Short mmCIF file of C-alpha atoms and ligand atoms in Angstrom, two decimals:
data_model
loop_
_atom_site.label_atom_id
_atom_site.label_comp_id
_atom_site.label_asym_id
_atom_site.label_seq_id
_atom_site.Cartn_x
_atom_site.Cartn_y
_atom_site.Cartn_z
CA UNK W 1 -25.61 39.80 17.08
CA UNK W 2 -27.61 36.71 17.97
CA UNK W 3 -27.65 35.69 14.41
CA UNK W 4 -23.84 36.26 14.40
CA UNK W 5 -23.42 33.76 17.97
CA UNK W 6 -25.76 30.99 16.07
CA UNK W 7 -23.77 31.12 12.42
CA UNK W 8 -20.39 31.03 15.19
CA UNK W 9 -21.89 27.91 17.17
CA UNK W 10 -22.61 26.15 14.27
CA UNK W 11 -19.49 26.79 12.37
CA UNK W 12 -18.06 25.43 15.58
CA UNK W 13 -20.36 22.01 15.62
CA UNK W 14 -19.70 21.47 11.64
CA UNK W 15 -16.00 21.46 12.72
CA UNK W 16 -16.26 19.03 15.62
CA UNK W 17 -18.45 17.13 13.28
CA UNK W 18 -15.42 17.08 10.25
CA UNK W 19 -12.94 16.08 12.94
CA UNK W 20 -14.68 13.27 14.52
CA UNK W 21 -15.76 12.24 10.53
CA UNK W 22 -12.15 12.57 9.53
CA UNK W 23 -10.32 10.38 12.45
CA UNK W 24 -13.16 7.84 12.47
CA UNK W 25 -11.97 7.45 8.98
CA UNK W 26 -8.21 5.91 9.87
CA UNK W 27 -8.09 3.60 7.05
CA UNK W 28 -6.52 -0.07 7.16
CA UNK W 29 -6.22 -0.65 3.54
CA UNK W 30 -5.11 -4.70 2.86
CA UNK W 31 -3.43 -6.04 -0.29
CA UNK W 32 -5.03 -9.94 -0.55
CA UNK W 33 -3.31 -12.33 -3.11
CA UNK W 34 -5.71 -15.20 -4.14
CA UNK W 35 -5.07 -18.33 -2.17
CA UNK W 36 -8.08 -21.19 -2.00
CA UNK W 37 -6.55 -21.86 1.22
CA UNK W 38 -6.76 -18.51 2.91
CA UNK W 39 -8.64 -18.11 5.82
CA UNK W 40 -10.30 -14.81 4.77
CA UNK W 41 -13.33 -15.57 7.11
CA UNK W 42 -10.65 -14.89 10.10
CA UNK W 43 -9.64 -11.29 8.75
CA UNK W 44 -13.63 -10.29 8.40
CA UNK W 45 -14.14 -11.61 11.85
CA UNK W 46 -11.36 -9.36 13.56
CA UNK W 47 -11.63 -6.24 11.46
CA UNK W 48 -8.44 -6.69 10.59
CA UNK W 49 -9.56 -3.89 7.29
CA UNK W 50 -11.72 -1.74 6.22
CA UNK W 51 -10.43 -2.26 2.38
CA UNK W 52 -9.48 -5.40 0.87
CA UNK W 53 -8.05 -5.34 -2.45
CA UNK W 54 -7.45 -8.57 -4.23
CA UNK W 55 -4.20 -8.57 -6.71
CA UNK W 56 -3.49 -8.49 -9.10
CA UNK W 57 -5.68 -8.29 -12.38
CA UNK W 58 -3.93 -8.46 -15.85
CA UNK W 59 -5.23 -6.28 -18.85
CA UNK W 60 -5.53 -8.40 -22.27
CA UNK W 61 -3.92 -7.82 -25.73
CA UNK W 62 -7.62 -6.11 -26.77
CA UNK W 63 -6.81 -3.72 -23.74
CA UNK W 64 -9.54 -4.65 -21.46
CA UNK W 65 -9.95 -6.48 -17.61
CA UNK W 66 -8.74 -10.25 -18.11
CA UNK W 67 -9.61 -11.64 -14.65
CA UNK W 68 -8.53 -15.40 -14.22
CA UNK W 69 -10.50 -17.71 -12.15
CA UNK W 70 -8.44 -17.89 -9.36
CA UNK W 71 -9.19 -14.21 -8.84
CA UNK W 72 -12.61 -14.93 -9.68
CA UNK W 73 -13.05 -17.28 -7.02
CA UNK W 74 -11.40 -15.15 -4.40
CA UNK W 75 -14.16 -12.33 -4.98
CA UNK W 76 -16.92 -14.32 -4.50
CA UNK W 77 -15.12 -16.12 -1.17
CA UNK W 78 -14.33 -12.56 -0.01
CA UNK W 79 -17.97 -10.91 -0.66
CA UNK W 80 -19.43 -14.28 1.09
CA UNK W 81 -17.34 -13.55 4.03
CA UNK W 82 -18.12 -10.08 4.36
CA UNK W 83 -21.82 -11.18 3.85
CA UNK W 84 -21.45 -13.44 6.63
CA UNK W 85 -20.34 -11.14 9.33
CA UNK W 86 -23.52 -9.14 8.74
CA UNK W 87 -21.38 -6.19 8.18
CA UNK W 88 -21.08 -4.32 5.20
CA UNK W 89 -18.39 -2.28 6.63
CA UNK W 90 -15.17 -3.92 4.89
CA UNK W 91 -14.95 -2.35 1.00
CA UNK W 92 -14.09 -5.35 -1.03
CA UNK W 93 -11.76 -4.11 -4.50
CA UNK W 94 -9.21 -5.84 -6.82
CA UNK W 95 -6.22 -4.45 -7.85
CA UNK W 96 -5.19 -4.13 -11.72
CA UNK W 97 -1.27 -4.92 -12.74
CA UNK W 98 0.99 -5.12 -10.62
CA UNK W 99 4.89 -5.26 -10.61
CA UNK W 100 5.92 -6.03 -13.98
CA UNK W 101 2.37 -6.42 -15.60
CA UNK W 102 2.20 -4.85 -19.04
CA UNK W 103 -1.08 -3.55 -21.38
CA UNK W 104 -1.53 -0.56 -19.62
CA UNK W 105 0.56 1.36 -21.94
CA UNK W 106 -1.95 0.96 -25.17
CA UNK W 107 -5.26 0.79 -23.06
CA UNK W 108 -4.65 3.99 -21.96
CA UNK W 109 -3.25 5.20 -25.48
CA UNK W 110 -6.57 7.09 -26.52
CA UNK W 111 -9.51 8.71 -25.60
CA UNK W 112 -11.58 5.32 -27.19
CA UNK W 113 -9.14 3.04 -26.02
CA UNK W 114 -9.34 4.35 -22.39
CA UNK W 115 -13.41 4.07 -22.75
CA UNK W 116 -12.80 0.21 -23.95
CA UNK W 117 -10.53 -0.26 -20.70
CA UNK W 118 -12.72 1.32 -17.87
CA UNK W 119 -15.86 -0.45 -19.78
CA UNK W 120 -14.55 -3.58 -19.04
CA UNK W 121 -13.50 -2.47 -15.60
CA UNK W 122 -17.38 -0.98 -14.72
CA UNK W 123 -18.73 -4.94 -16.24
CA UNK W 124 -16.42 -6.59 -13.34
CA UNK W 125 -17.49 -3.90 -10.53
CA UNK W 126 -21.14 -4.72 -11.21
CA UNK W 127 -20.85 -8.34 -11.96
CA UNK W 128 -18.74 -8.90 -8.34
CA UNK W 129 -20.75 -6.30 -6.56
CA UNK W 130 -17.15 -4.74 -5.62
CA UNK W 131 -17.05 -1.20 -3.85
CA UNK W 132 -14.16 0.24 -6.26
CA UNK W 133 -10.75 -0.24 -7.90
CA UNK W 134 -6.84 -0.17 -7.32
CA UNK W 135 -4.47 0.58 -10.15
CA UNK W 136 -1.14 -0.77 -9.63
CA UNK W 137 0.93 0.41 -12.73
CA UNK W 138 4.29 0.17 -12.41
CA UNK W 139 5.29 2.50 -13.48
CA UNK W 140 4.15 5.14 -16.43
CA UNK W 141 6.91 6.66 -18.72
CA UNK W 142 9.63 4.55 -16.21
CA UNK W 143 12.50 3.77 -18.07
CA UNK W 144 11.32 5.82 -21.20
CA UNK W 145 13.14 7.89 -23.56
CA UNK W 146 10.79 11.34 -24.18
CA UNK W 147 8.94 9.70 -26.96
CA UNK W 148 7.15 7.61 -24.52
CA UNK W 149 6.92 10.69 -21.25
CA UNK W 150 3.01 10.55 -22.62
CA UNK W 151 2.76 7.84 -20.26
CA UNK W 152 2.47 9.27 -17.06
CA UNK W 153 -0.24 11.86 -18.43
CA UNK W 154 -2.23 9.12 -20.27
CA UNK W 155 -2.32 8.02 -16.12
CA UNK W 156 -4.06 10.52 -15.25
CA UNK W 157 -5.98 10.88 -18.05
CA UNK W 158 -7.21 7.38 -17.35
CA UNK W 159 -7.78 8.25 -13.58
CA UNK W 160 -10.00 11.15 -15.02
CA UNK W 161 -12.25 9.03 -17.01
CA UNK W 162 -12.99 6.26 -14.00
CA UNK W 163 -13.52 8.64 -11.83
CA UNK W 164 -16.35 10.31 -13.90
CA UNK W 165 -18.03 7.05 -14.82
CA UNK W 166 -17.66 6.51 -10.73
CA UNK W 167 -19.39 9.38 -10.39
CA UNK W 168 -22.47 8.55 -12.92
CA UNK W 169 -22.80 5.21 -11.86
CA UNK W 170 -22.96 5.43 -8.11
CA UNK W 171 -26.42 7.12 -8.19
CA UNK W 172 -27.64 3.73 -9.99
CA UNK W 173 -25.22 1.33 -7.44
CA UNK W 174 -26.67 3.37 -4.47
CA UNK W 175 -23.24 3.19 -3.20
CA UNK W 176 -19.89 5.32 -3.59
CA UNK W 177 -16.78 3.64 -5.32
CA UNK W 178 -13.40 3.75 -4.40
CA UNK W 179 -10.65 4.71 -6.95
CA UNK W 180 -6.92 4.20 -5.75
CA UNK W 181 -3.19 3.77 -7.01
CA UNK W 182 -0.41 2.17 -5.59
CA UNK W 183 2.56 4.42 -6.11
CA UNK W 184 6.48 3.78 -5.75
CA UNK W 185 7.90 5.69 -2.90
CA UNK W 186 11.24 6.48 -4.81
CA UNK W 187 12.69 9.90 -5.82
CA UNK W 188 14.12 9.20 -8.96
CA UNK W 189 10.59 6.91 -10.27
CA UNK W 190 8.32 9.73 -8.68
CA UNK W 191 9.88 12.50 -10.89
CA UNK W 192 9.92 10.67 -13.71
CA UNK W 193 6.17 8.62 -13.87
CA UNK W 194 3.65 10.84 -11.79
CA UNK W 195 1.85 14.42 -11.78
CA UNK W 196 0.91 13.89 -7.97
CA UNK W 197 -0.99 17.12 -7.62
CA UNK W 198 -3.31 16.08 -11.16
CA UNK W 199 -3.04 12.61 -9.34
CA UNK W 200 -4.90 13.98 -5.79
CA UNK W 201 -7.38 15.54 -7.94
CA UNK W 202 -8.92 11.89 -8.87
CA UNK W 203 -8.40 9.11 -6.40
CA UNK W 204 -10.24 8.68 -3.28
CA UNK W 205 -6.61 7.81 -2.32
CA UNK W 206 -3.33 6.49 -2.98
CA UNK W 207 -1.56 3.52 -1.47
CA UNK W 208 2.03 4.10 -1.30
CA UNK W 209 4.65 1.63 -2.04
CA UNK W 210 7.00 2.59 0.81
CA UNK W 211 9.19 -0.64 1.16
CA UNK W 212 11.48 -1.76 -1.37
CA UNK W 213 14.11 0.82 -0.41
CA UNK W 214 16.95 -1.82 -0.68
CA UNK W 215 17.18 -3.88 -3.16
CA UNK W 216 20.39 -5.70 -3.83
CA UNK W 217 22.04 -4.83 -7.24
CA UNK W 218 25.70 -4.96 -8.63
CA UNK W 219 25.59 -1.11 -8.45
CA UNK W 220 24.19 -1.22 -4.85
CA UNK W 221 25.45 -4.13 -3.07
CA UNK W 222 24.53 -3.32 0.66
CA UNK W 223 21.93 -4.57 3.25
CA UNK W 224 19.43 -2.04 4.07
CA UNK W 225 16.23 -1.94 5.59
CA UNK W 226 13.25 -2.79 3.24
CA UNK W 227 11.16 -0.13 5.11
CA UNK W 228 12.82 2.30 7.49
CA UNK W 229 10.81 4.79 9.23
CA UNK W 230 13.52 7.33 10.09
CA UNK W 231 16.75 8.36 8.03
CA UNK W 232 20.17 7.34 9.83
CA UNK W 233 22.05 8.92 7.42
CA UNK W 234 22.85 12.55 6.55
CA UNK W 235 19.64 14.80 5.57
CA UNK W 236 21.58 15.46 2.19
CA UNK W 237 21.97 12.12 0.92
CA UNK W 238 20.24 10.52 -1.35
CA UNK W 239 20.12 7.63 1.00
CA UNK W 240 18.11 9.88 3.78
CA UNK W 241 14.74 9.59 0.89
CA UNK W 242 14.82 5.23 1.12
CA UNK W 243 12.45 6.20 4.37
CA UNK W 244 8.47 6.10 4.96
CA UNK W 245 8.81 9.48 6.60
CA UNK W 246 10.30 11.08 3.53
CA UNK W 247 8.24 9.26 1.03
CA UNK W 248 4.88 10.50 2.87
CA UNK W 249 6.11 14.09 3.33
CA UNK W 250 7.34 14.31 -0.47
CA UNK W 251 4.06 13.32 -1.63
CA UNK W 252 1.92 15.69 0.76
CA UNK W 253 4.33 18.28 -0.27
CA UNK W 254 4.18 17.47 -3.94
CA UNK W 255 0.02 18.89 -3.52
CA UNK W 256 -1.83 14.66 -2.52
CA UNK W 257 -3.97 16.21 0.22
CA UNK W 258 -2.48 14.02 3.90
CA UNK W 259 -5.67 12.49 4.25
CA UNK W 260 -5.41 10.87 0.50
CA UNK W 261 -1.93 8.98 1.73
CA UNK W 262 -2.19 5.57 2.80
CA UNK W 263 1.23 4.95 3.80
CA UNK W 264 2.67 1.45 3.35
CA UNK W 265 3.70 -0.83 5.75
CA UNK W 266 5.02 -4.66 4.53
CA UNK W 267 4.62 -7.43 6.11
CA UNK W 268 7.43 -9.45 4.27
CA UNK W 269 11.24 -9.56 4.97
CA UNK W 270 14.14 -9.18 2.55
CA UNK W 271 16.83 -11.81 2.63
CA UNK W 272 20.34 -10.86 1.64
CA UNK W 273 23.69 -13.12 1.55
CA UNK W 274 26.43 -10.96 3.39
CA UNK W 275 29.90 -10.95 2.42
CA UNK W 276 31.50 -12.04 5.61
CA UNK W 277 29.37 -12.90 8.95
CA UNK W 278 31.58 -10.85 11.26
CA UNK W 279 29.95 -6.88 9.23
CA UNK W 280 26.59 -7.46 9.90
CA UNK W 281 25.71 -3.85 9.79
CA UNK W 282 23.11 -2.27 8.14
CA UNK W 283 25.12 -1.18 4.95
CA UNK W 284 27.72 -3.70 5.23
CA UNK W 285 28.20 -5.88 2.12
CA UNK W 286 25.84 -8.21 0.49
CA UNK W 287 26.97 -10.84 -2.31
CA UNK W 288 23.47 -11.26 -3.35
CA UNK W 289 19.91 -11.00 -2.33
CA UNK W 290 17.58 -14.37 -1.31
CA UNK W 291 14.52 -12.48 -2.34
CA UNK W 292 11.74 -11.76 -0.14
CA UNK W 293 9.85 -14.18 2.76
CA UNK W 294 6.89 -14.23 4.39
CA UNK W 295 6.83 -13.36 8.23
CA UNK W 296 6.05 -17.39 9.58
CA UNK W 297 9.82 -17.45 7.67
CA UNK W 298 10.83 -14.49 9.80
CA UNK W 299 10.15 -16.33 12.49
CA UNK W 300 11.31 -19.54 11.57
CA UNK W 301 14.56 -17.67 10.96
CA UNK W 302 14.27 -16.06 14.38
CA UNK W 303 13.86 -19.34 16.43
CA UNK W 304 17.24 -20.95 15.15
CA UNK W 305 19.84 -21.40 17.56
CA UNK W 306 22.10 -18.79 16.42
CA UNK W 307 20.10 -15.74 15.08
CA UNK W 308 20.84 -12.55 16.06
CA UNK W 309 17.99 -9.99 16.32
CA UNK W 310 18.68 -6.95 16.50
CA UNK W 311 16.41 -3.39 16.68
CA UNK W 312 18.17 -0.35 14.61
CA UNK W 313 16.29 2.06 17.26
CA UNK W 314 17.11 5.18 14.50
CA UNK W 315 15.76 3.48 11.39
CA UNK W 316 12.66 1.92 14.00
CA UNK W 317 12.96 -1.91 12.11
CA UNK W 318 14.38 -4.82 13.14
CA UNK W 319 17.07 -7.17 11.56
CA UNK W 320 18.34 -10.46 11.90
CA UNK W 321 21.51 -12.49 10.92
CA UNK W 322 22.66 -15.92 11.25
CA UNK W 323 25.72 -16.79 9.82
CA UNK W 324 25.81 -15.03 5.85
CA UNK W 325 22.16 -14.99 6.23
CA UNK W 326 20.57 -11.05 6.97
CA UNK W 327 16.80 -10.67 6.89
CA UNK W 328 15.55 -7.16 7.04
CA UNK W 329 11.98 -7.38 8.14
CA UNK W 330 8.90 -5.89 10.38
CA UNK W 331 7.70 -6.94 13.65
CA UNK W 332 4.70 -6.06 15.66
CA UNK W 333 6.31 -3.49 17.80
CA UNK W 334 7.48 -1.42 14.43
CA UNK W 335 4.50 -1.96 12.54
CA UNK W 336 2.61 -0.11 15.63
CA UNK W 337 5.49 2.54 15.46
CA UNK W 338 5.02 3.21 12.30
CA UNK W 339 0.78 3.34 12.45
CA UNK W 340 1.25 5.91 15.58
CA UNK W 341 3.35 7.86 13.32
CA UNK W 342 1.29 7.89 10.63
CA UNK W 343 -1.76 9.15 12.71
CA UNK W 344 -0.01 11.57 14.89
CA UNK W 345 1.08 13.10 11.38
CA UNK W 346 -2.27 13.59 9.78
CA UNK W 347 -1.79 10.88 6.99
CA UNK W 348 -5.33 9.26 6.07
CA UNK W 349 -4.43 5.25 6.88
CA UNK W 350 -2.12 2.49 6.40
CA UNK W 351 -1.46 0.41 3.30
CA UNK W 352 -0.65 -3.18 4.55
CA UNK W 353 1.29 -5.73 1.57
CA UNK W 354 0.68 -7.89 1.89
CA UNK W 355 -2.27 -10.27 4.14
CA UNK W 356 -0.35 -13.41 2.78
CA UNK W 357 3.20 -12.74 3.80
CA UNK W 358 1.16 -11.74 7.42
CA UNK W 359 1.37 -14.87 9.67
CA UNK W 360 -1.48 -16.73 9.61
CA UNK W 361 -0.01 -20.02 10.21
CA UNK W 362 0.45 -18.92 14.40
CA UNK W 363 4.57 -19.98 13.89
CA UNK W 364 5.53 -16.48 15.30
CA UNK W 365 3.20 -16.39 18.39
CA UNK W 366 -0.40 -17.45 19.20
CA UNK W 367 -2.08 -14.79 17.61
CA UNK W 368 -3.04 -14.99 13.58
CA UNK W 369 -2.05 -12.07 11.79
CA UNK W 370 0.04 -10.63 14.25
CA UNK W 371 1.12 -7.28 12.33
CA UNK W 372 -2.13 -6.67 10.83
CA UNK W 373 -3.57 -7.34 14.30
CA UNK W 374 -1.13 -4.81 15.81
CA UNK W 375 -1.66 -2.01 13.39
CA UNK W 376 -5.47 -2.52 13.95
CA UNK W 377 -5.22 -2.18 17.44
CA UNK W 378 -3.07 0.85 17.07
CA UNK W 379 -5.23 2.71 14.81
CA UNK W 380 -8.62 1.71 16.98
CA UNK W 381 -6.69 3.24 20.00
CA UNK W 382 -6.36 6.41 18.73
CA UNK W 383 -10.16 6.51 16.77
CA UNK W 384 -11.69 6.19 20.21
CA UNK W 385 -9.49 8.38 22.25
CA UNK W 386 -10.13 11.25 20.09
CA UNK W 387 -14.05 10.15 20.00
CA UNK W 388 -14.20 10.84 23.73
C1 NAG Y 1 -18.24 -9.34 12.38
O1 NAG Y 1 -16.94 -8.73 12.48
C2 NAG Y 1 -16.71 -7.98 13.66
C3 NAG Y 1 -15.33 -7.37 13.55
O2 NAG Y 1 -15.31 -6.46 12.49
C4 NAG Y 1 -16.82 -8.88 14.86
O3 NAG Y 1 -16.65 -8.12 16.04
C5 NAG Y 1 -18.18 -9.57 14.87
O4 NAG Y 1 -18.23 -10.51 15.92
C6 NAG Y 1 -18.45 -10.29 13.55
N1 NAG Y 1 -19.83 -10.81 13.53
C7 NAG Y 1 -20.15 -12.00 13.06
C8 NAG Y 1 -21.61 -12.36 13.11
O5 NAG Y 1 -19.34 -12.78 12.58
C1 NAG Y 2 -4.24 -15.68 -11.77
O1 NAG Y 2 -3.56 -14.44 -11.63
C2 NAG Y 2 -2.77 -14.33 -10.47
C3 NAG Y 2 -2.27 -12.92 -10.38
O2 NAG Y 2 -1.88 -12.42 -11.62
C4 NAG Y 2 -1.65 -15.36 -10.54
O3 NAG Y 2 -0.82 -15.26 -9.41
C5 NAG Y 2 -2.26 -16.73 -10.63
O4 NAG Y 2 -1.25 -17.69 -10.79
C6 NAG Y 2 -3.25 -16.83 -11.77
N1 NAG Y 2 -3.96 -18.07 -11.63
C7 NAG Y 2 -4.22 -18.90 -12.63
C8 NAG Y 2 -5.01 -20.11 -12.32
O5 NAG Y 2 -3.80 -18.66 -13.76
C1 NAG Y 3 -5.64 0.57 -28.83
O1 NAG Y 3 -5.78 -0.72 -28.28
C2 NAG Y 3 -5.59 -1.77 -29.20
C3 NAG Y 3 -5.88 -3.09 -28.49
O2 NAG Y 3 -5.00 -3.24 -27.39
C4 NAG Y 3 -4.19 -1.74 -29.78
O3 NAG Y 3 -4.00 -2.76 -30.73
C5 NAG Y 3 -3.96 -0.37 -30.40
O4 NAG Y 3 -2.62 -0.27 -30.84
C6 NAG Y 3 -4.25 0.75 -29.41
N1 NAG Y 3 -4.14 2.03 -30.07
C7 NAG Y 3 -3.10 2.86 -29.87
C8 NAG Y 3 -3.11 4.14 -30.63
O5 NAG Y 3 -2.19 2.60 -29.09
C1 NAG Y 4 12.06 5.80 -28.10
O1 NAG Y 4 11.38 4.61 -27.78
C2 NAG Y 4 10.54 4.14 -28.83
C3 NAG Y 4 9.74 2.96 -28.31
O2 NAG Y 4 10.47 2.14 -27.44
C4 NAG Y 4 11.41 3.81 -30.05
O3 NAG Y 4 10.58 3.36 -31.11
C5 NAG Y 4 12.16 5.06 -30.47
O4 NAG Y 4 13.04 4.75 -31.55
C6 NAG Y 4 12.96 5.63 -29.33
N1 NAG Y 4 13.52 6.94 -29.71
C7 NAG Y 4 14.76 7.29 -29.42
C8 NAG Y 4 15.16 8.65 -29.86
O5 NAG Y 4 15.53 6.57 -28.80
C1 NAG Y 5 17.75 15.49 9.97
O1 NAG Y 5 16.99 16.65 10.26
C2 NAG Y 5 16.13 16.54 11.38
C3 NAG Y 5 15.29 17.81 11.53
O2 NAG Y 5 15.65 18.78 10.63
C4 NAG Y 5 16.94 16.25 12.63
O3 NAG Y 5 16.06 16.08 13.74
C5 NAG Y 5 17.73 14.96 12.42
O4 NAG Y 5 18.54 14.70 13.52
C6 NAG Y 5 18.58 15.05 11.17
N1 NAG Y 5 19.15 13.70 10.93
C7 NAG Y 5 20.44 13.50 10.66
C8 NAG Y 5 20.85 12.08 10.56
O5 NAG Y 5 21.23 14.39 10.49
#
């Protein structure tokens, strides 16, 4: 009986202890783009993450890690500057591909090929002293006729094999690595490039791509939110899945443990040209797209006599206009919206892309990094209340 009230106190204790573990681990994951200029020393200094991952790294024609000096150089600046702050807290990584890059289709091709590929990738972890890697392949088998489905399982076979070298070689590095993937956030690229449960199995987590939702094309020419929260259309439509809330369920429910999701939050705007200034809706008509701007643009956009803001308090973003001008885009208040959310529903971080397109150049208020600053401050918040 006594034995039985010890096993049940302890069993009790191990819990508490997993809980407090788990929440302490809110992850602020950060997406760094080499810049000389960058002050990276400021971002170590206010914890603005606990992962920074440099991007992106392109793979060479002989399939293996090509890393250019600029990349280099951003490493060694980043290491120094976690050095500096005497912490060893903030898990320095770099990011391979990338929207676009190519070569991961043959290095992942074969069993040998694959060994060639993470080889090189083990050489650059030990050389930079880095605490673990990001793959960013957009996207396996997208785009492919069946000849070429392999892809996506070639993925994961490649996810397999770092993950076991991870494992051999952090006994020797005295230090665990971490292994993640960006993934899209999209229905239609989710079917067809990913095995999410086999995916889970492997990473210490995924950073999801949840932005991009509207993206001006002949086919699609509307202006939409790059990053709603919540759907403001009907559940049925295809239209209610361009959300953050969707694309964080569907994966969860699609077997990635919640605690494996880093769900992404962007710090850049989209810029579309609207068909006449008077529908200024979103989902009104766009000729054409402007691309994408940093937040100091946001802002600069914001201060001109003649800007509109508005909040759509469904979707939980803001959006501007100014004449033909409409700038979807994310502000302090919905970037904290959307880290509460992603606590109070179990998810295991945010995903921030990217630190660049943050503004660090005080034009929006006098605070640097004002988004990243706010979703830091969100996450803390809640670390510590449930620590009490
Ligand atoms: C190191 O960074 C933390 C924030 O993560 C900050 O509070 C501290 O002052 C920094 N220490 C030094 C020596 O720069
Ligand atoms: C190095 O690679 C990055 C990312 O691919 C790219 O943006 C940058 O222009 C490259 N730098 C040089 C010096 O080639
Ligand atoms: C293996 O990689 C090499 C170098 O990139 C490439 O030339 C070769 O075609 C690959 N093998 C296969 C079967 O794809
Ligand atoms: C499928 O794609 C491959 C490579 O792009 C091509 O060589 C092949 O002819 C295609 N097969 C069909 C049936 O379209
Ligand atoms: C979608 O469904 C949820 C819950 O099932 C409901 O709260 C929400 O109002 C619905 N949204 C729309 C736009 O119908």
């Amino acid at each position: 009986m006594v034995t039985g009230w010890i096993y049940f106190v302890q069993v009790i204790l191990f819990l508490v202890a997993e809980e407090i573990v788990q929440i302490m681990a809110i992850n602020r994951v950060c997406y760094l783009r080499p810049d000389p200029t960058f002050p990276i020393d400021h971002v170590i200094q206010q914890g603005l993450c606990t992962h920074i991952i440099i991007a992106f790294c392109i793979i060479d024609s002989n399939g293996e890690l090509s890393p250019n000096d600029s990349l280099k150089e951003m490493c060694i600046k980043c290491r120094q500057a976690i050095e500096k702050n005497g912490s060893f807290g903030t898990k320095l990584m770099i990011s391979i591909g990338g929207g676009g890059a190519g070569g991961f289709e043959l290095a992942t091709s074969t069993a040998e090929n694959r060994s060639r590929f993470v080889l090189s990738i083990l050489n650059f972890i030990r050389q930079y002293s880095l605490d673990g890697i990001d793959i960013d392949w957009e996207f396996p088998s997208w785009n492919k006729n069946l000849s070429r489905r392999v892809e996506r399982v070639n993925f994961v076979y490649l996810l397999k094999d770092i993950r076991e070298q991870f494992n051999q070689i952090e006994v020797m590095l005295g230090k665990s690595l971490v292994l993640s993937t960006a993934v899209a956030a999209q229905l239609t690229i989710i079917r067809m490039c990913y095995q999410p449960k086999e995916i889970g199995k492997y990473v210490t987590f995924i950073n999801l791509m949840s932005y991009d939702f509207y993206i001006h094309k002949w086919y699609w020419p509307f202006v939409g939110h790059n990053s709603a929260l919540h759907s403001t259309s009907s559940n049925l439509s295809l239209a209610s899945t361009f959300t953050t809330k969707w694309a964080a369920e569907y994966w969860h429910s699609q077997g990635v443990p919640k605690s494996k999701i880093m769900v992404g939050i962007p710090t850049y705007g989209k810029r579309f040209t609207l068909i006449s200034k008077d529908r200024n809706h979103p989902g009104a008509i766009a000729t054409g797209s402007n691309g994408d701007c940093t937040y100091t643009d946001v802002c600069i956009f914001l201060r001109k006599p003649e800007t509109i803001q508005k909040f759509d308090d469904k979707a939980m973003v803001p959006y501007a206009f100014n004449g033909n001008e409409w700038i979807s885009y994310e502000n302090e208040f919905s970037a904290r919206n959307k880290a509460q959310w992603i606590v109070n529903n179990g998810f295991g971080g945010v995903m921030l892309f990217s630190l660049n397109a943050d503004d660090y150049k005080l034009r929006c208020k006098d605070e640097i990094f004002p988004i990243h600053s706010a979703v830091r401050d969100e996450l803390i918040a809640h670390e510590t209340t449930f620590n009490v």
